[in-house]
PDB file of C-alpha atoms and ligand atoms in Angstrom:
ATOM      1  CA  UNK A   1      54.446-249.960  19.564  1.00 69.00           C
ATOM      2  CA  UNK A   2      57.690-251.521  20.018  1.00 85.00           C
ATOM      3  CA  UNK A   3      58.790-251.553  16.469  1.00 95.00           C
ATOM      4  CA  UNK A   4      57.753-250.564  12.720  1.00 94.00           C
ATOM      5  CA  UNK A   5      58.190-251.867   9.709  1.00 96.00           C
ATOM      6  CA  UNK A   6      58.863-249.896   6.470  1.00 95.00           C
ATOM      7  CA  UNK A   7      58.813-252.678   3.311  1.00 95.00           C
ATOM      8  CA  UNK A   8      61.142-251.677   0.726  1.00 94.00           C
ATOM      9  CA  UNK A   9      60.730-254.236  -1.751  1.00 94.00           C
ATOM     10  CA  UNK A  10      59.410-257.970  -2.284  1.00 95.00           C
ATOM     11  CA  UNK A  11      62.802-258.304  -0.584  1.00 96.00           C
ATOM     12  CA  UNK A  12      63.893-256.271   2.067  1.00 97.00           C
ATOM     13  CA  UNK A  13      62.190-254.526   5.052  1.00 97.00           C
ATOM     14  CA  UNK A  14      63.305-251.695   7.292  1.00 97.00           C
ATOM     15  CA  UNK A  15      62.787-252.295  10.816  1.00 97.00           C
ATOM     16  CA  UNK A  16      63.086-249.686  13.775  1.00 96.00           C
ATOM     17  CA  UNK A  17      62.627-249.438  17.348  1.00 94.00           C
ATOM     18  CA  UNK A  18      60.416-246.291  17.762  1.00 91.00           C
ATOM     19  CA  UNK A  19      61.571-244.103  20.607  1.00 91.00           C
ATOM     20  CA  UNK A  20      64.975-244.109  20.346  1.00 93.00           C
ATOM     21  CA  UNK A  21      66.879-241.000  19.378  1.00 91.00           C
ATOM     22  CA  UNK A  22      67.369-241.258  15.544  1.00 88.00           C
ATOM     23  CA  UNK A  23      70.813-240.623  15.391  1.00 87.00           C
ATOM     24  CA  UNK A  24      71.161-244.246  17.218  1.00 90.00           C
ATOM     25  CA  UNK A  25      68.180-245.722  16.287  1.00 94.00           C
ATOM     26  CA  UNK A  26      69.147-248.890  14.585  1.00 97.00           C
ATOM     27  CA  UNK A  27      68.482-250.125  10.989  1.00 98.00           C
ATOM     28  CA  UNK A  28      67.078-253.808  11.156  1.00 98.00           C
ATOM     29  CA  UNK A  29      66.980-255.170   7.784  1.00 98.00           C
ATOM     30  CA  UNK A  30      64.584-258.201   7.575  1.00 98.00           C
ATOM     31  CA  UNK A  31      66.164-260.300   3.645  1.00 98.00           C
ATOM     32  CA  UNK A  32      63.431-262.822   2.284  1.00 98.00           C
ATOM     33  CA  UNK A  33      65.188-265.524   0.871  1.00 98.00           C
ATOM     34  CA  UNK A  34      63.797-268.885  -0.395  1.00 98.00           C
ATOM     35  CA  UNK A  35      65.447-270.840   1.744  1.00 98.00           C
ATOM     36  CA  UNK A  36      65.955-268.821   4.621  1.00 98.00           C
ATOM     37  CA  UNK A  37      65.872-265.523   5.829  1.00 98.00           C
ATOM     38  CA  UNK A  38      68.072-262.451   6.930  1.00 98.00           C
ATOM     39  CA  UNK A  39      67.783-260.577  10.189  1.00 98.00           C
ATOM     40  CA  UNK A  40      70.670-258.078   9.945  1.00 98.00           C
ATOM     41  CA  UNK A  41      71.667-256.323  12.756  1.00 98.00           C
ATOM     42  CA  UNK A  42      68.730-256.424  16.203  1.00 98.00           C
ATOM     43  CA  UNK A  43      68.893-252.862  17.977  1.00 98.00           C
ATOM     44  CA  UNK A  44      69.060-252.251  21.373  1.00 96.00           C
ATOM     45  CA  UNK A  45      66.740-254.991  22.774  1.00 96.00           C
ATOM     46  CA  UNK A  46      63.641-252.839  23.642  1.00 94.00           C
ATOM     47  CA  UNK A  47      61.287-255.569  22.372  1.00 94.00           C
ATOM     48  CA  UNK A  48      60.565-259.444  21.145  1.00 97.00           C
ATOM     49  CA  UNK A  49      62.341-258.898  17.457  1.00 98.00           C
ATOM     50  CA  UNK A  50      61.723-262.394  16.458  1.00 98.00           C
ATOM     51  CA  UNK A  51      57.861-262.406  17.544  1.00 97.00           C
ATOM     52  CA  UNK A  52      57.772-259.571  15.487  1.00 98.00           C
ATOM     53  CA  UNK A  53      59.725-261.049  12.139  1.00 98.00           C
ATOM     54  CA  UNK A  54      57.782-263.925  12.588  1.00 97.00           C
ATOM     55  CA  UNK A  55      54.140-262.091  11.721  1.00 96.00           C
ATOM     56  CA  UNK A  56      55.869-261.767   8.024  1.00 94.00           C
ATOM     57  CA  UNK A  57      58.026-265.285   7.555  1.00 96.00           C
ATOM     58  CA  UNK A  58      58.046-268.630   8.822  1.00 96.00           C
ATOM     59  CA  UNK A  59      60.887-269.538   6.636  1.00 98.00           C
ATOM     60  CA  UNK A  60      64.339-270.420   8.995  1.00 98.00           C
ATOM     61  CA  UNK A  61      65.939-267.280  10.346  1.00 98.00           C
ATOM     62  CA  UNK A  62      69.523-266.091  10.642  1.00 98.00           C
ATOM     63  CA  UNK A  63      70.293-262.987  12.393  1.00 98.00           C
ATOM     64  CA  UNK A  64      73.574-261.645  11.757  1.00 98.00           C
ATOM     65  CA  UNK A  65      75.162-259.090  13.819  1.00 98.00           C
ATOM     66  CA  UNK A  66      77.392-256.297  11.896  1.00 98.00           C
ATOM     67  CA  UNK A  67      79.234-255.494  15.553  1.00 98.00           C
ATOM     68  CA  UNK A  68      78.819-255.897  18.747  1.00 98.00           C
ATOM     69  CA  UNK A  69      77.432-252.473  19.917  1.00 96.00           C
ATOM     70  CA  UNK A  70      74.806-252.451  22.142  1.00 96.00           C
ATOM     71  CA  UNK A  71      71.971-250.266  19.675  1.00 96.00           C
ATOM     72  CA  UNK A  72      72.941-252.776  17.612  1.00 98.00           C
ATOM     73  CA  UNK A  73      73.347-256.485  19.100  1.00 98.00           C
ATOM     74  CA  UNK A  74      70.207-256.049  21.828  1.00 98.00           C
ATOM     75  CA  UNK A  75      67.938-258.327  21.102  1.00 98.00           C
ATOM     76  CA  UNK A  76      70.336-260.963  19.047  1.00 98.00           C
ATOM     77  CA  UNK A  77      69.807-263.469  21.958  1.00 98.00           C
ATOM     78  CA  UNK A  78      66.096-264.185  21.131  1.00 98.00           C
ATOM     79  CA  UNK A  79      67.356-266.074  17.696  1.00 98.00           C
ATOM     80  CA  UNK A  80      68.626-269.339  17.577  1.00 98.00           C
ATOM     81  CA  UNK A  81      71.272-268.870  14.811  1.00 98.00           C
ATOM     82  CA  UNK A  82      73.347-266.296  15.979  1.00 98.00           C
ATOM     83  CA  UNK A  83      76.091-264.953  12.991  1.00 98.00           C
ATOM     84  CA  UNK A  84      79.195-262.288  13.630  1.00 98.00           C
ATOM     85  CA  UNK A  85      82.771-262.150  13.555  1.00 98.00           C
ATOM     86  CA  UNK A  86      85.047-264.135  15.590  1.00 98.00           C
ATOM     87  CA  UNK A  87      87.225-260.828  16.552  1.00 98.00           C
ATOM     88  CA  UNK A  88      84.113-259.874  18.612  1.00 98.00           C
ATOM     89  CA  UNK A  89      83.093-263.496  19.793  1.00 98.00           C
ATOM     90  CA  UNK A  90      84.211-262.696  23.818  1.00 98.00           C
ATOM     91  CA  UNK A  91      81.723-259.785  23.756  1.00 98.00           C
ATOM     92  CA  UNK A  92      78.701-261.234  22.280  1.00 98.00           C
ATOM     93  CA  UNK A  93      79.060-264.328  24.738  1.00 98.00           C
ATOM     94  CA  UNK A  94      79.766-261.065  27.756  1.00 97.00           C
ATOM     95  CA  UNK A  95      78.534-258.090  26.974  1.00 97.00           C
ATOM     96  CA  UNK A  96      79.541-255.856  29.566  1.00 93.00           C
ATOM     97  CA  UNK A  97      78.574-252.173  29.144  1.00 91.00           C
ATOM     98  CA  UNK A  98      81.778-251.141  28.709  1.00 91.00           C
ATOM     99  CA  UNK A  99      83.039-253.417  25.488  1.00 94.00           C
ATOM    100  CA  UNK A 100      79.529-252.791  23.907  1.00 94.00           C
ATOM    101  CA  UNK A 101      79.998-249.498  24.279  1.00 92.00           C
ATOM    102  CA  UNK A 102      77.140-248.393  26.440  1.00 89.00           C
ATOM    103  CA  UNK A 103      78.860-246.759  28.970  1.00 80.00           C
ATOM    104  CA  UNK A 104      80.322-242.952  29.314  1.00 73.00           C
ATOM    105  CA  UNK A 105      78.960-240.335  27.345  1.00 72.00           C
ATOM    106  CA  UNK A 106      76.303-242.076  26.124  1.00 74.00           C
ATOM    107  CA  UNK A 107      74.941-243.269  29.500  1.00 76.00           C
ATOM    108  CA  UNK A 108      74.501-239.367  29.937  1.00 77.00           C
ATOM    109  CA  UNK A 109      72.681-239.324  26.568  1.00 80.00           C
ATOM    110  CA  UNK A 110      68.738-239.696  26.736  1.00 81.00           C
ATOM    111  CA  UNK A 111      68.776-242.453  24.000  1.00 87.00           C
ATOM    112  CA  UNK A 112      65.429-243.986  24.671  1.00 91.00           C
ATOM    113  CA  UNK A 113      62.055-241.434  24.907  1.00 91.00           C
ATOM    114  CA  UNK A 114      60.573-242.224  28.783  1.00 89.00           C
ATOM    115  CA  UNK A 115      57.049-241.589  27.545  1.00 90.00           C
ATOM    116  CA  UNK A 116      57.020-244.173  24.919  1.00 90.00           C
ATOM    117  CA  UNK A 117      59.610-246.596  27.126  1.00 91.00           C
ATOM    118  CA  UNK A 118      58.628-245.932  30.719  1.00 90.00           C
ATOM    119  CA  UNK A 119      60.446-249.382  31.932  1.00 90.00           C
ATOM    120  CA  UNK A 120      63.532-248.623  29.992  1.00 90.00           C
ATOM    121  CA  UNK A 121      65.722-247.222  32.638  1.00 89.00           C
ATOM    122  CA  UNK A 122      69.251-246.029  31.267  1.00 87.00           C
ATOM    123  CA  UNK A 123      71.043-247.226  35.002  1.00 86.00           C
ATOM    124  CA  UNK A 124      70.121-250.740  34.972  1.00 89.00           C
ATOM    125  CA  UNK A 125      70.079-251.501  31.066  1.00 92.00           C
ATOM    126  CA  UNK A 126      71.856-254.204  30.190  1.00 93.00           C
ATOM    127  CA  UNK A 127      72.663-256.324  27.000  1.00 96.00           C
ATOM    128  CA  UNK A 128      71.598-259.688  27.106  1.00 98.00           C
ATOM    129  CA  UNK A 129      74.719-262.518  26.544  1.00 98.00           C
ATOM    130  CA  UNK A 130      74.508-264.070  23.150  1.00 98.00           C
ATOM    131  CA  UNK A 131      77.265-266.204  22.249  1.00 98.00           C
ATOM    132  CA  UNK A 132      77.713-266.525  18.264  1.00 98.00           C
ATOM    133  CA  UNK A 133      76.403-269.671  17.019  1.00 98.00           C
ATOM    134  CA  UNK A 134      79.086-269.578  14.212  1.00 98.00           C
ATOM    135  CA  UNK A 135      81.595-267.020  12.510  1.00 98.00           C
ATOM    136  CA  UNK A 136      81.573-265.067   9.532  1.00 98.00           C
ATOM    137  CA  UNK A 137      84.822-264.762   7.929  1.00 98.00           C
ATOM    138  CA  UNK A 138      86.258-262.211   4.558  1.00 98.00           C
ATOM    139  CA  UNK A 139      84.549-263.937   1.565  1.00 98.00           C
ATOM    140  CA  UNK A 140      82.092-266.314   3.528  1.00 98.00           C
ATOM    141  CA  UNK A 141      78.929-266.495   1.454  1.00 98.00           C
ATOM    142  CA  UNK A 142      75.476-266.717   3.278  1.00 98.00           C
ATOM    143  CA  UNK A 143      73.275-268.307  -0.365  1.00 98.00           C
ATOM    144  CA  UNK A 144      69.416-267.648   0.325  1.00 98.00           C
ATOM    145  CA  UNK A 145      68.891-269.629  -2.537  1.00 98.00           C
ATOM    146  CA  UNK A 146      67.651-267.088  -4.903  1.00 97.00           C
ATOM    147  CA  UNK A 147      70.365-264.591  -3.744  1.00 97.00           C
ATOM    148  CA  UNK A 148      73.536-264.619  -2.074  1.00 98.00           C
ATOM    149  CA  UNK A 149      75.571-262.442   0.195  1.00 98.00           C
ATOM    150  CA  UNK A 150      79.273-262.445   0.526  1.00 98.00           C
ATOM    151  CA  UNK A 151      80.796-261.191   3.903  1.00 98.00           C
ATOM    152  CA  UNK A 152      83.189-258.020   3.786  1.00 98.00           C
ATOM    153  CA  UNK A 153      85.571-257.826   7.022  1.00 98.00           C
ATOM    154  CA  UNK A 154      85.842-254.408   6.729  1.00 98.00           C
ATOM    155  CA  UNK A 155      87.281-253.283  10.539  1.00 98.00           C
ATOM    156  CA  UNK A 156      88.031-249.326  12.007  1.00 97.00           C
ATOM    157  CA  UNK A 157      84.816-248.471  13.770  1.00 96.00           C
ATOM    158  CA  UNK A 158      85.393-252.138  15.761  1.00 97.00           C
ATOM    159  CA  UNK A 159      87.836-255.054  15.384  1.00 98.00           C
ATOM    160  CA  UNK A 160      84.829-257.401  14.430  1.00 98.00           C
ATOM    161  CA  UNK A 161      83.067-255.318  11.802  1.00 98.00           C
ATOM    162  CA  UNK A 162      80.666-257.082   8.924  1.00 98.00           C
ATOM    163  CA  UNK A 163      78.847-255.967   5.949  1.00 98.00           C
ATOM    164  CA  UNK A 164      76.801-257.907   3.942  1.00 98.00           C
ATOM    165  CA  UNK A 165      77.255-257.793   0.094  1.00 98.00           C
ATOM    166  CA  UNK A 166      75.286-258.826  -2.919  1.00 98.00           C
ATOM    167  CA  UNK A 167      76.825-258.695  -6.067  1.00 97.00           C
ATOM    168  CA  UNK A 168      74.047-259.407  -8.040  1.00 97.00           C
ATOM    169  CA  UNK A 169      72.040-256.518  -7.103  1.00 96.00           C
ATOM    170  CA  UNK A 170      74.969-254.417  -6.399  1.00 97.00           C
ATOM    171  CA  UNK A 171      73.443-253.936  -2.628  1.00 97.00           C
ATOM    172  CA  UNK A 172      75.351-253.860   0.336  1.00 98.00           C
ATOM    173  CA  UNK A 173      74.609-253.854   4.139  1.00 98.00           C
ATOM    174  CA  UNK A 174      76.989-251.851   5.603  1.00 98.00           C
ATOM    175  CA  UNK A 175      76.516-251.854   9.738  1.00 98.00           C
ATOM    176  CA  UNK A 176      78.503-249.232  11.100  1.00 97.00           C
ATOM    177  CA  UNK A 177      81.623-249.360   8.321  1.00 98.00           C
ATOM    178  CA  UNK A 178      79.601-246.560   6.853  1.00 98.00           C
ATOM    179  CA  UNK A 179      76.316-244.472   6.895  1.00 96.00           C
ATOM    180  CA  UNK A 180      75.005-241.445   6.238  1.00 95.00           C
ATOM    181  CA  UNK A 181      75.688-239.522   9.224  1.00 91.00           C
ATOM    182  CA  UNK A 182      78.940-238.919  11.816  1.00 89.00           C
ATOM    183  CA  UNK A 183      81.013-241.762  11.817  1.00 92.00           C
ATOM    184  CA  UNK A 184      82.472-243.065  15.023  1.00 90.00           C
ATOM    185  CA  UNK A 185      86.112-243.552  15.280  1.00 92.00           C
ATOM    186  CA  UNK A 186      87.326-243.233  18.622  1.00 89.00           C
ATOM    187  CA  UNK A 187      85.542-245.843  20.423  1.00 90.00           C
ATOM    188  CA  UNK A 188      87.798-248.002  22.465  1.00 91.00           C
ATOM    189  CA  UNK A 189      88.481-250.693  20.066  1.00 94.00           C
ATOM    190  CA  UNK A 190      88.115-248.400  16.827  1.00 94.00           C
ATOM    191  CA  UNK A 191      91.422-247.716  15.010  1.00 96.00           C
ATOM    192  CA  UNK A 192      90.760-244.676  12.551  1.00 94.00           C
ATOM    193  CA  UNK A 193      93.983-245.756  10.420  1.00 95.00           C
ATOM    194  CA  UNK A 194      91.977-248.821   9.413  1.00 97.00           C
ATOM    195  CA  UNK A 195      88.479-247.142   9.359  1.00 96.00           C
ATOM    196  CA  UNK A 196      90.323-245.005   6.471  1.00 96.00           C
ATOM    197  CA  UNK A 197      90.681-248.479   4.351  1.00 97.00           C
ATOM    198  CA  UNK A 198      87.729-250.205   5.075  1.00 98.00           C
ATOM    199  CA  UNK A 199      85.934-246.747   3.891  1.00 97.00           C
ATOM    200  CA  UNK A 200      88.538-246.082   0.833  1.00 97.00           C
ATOM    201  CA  UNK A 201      87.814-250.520   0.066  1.00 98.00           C
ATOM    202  CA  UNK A 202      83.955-249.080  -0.115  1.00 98.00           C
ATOM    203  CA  UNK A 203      84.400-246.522  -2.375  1.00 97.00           C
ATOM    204  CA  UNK A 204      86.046-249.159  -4.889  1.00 97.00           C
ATOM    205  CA  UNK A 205      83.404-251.516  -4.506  1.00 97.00           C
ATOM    206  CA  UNK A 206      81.229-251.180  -7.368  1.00 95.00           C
ATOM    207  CA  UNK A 207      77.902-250.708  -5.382  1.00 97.00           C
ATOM    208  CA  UNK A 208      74.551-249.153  -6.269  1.00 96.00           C
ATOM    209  CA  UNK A 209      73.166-249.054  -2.548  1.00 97.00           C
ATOM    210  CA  UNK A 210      74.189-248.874   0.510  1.00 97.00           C
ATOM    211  CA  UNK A 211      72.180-249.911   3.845  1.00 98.00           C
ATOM    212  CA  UNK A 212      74.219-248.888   6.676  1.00 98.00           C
ATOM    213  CA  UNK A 213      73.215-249.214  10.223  1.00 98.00           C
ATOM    214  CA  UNK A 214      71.830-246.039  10.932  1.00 96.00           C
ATOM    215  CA  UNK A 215      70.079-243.290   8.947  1.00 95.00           C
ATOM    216  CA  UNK A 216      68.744-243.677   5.454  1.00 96.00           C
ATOM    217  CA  UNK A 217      69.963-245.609   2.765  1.00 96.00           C
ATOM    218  CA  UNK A 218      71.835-244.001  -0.134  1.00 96.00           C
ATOM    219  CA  UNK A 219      73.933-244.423  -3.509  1.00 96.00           C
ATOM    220  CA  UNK A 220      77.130-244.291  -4.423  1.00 96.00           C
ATOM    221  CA  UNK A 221      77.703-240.781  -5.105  1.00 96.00           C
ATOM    222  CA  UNK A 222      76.194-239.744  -1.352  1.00 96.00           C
ATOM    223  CA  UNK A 223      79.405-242.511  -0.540  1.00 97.00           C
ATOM    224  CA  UNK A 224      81.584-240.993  -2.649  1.00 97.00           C
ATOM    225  CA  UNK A 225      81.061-237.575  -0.397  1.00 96.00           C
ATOM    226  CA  UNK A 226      80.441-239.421   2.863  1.00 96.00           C
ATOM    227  CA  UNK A 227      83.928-240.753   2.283  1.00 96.00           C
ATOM    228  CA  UNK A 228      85.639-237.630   1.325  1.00 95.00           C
ATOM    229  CA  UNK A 229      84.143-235.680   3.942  1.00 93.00           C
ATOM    230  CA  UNK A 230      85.532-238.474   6.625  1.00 93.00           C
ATOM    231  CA  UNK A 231      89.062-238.613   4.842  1.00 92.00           C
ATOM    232  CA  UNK A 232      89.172-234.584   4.848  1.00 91.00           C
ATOM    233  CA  UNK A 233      88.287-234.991   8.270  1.00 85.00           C
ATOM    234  CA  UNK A 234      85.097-233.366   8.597  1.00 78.00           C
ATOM    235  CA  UNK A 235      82.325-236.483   9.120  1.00 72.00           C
ATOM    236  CA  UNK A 236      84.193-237.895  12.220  1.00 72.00           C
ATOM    237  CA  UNK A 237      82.674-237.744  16.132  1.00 78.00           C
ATOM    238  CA  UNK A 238      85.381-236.304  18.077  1.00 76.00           C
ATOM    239  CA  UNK A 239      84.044-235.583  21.874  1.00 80.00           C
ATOM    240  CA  UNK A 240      80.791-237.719  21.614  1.00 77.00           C
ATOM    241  CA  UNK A 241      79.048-234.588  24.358  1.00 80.00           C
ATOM    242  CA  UNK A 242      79.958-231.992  22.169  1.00 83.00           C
ATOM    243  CA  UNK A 243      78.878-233.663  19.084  1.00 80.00           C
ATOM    244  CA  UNK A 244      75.273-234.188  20.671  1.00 81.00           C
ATOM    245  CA  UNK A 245      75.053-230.972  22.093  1.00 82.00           C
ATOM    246  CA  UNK A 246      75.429-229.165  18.746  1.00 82.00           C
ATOM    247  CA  UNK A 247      73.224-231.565  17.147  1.00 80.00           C
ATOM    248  CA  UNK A 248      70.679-230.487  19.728  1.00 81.00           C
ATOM    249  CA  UNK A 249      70.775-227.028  18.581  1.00 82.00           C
ATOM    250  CA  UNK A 250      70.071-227.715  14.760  1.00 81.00           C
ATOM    251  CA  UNK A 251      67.520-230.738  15.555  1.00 78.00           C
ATOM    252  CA  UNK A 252      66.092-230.885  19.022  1.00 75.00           C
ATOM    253  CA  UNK A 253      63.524-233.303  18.825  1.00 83.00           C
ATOM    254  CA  UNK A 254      66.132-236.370  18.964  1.00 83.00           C
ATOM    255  CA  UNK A 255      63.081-238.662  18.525  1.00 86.00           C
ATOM    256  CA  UNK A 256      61.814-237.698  15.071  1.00 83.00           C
ATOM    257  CA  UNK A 257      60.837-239.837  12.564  1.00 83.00           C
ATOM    258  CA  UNK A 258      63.509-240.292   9.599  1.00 84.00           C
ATOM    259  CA  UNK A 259      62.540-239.337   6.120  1.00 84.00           C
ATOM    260  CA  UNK A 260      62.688-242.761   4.353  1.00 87.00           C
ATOM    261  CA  UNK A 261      60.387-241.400   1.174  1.00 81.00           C
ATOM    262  CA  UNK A 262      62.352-242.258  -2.052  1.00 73.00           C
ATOM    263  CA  UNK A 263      63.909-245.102  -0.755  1.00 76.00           C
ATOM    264  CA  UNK A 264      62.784-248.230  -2.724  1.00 58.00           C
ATOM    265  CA  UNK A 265      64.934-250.324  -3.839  1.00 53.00           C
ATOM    266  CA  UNK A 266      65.562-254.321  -5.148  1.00 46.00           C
TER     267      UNK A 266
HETATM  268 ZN1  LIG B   1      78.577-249.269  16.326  1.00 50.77          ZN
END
């Protein structure tokens, strides 16, 4: 099975390629709208995403990319209306291992289970090119007709960084700017001086819940410590190799399913 869904409400899905270590397994978040729908974010590319979006909605679809990472931008070439940030425009339309990131430590990294992706083959993986269709900008609003998201520039993990917010139901899609796990600040293009904004502009934003890009999705008071922990500087990734080898110790099997139970939301 190349991916599952998990439906959270009338309105958003949870969509995951099984098989990849959990701590990079990407969140895909599949938004109904009336007049169109949300694909947020496409993971690594393992699969036809759009064949598989399209057994729940014919309505138009607009995938939006949060960054340009490659667990999270891999199959973003199979839609037609391609959304991200102009700051990361050059690597969506080239995205050579290094500026998406899949290159040292995480080459060394078994990301992908062999036995459920026997053709996946970490040396000759490669992100497909696919050049943004248009831009999102600070304050653009994507209006689904029955809701609308406004688009948060909120840089530090990369230049290009998006999140996804919805006033209305005080919901926000976060991409890497911040989930519940280790965040990632010393990538090449990060800059931890402006992660520390973007994450102190989160706490100030007067959200309910918070879909990042990886891990499950949580509430304010889990940002409230996520943040602290960060600024205190516990929650950052320092060497990436030690990070996952001490992670092996407390959770060896990489490939486990998440615990998603209790997390409904509208
Ligand atoms: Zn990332």
């Amino acid at each position: 099975m190349t991916f599952t869904t998990l439906r959270l409400s009338d309105r958003v899905s949870l969509i995951q390629e099984p098989g990849v270590a959990n701590f990079l397994r990407c969140n895909i978040w599949h938004v109904r709208g009336r007049d169109y729908d949300l694909v947020i974010d496409t993971g690594m590319g393992l699969g036809p995403l759009k064949d598989w979006v399209r057994r729940e909605s014919d309505r138009p679809l607009k995938a939006i990319c949060t960054h340009c990472h490659f667990d999270h931008m891999g199959s973003l070439h199979e839609f037609d209306c391609r959304l991200g940030h102009r700051a990361e425009a050059a690597i969506f339309a080239d995205p050579n291992s290094d500026a998406v990131v899949y290159s040292g430590a995480w080459t060394r990294i078994e990301v992908v289970n062999p036995t459920q992706h026997p053709d996946f083959h970490p040396e000759t993986y490669q992100i497909t090119p696919a050049p943004l269709t248009g831009y999102l900008d600070e304050g653009d609003v994507l209006d689904l007709g029955d809701c609308a998201f406004q688009v948060l520039h909120l840089p530090g993990h990369s230049p290009g960084s998006i999140a996804l917010w919805d006033r209305k139901s005080r919901t926000i899609f976060s991409g890497d700017a911040v989930y519940d796990g280790y965040l990632l600040d010393n990538l090449y293009h990060s800059d931890p001086e402006t992660y520390r904004r973007t994450l102190e502009r989160l706490r100030q934003l007067d959200a309910e819940t918070f879909h990042g890009g990886h891990y499950p999705s949580f509430g304010k008071a889990r940002l409230n410590q996520i943040v602290d922990d960060y600024l205190r500087g516990e929650k950052s990734i320092g060497n990436v190799m030690d990070w996952y080898h001490n992670l092996l110790r407390h959770s060896p099997d990489v490939y486990a399913e998440q615990d998603w139970t209790g997390v409904a939301v509208d």
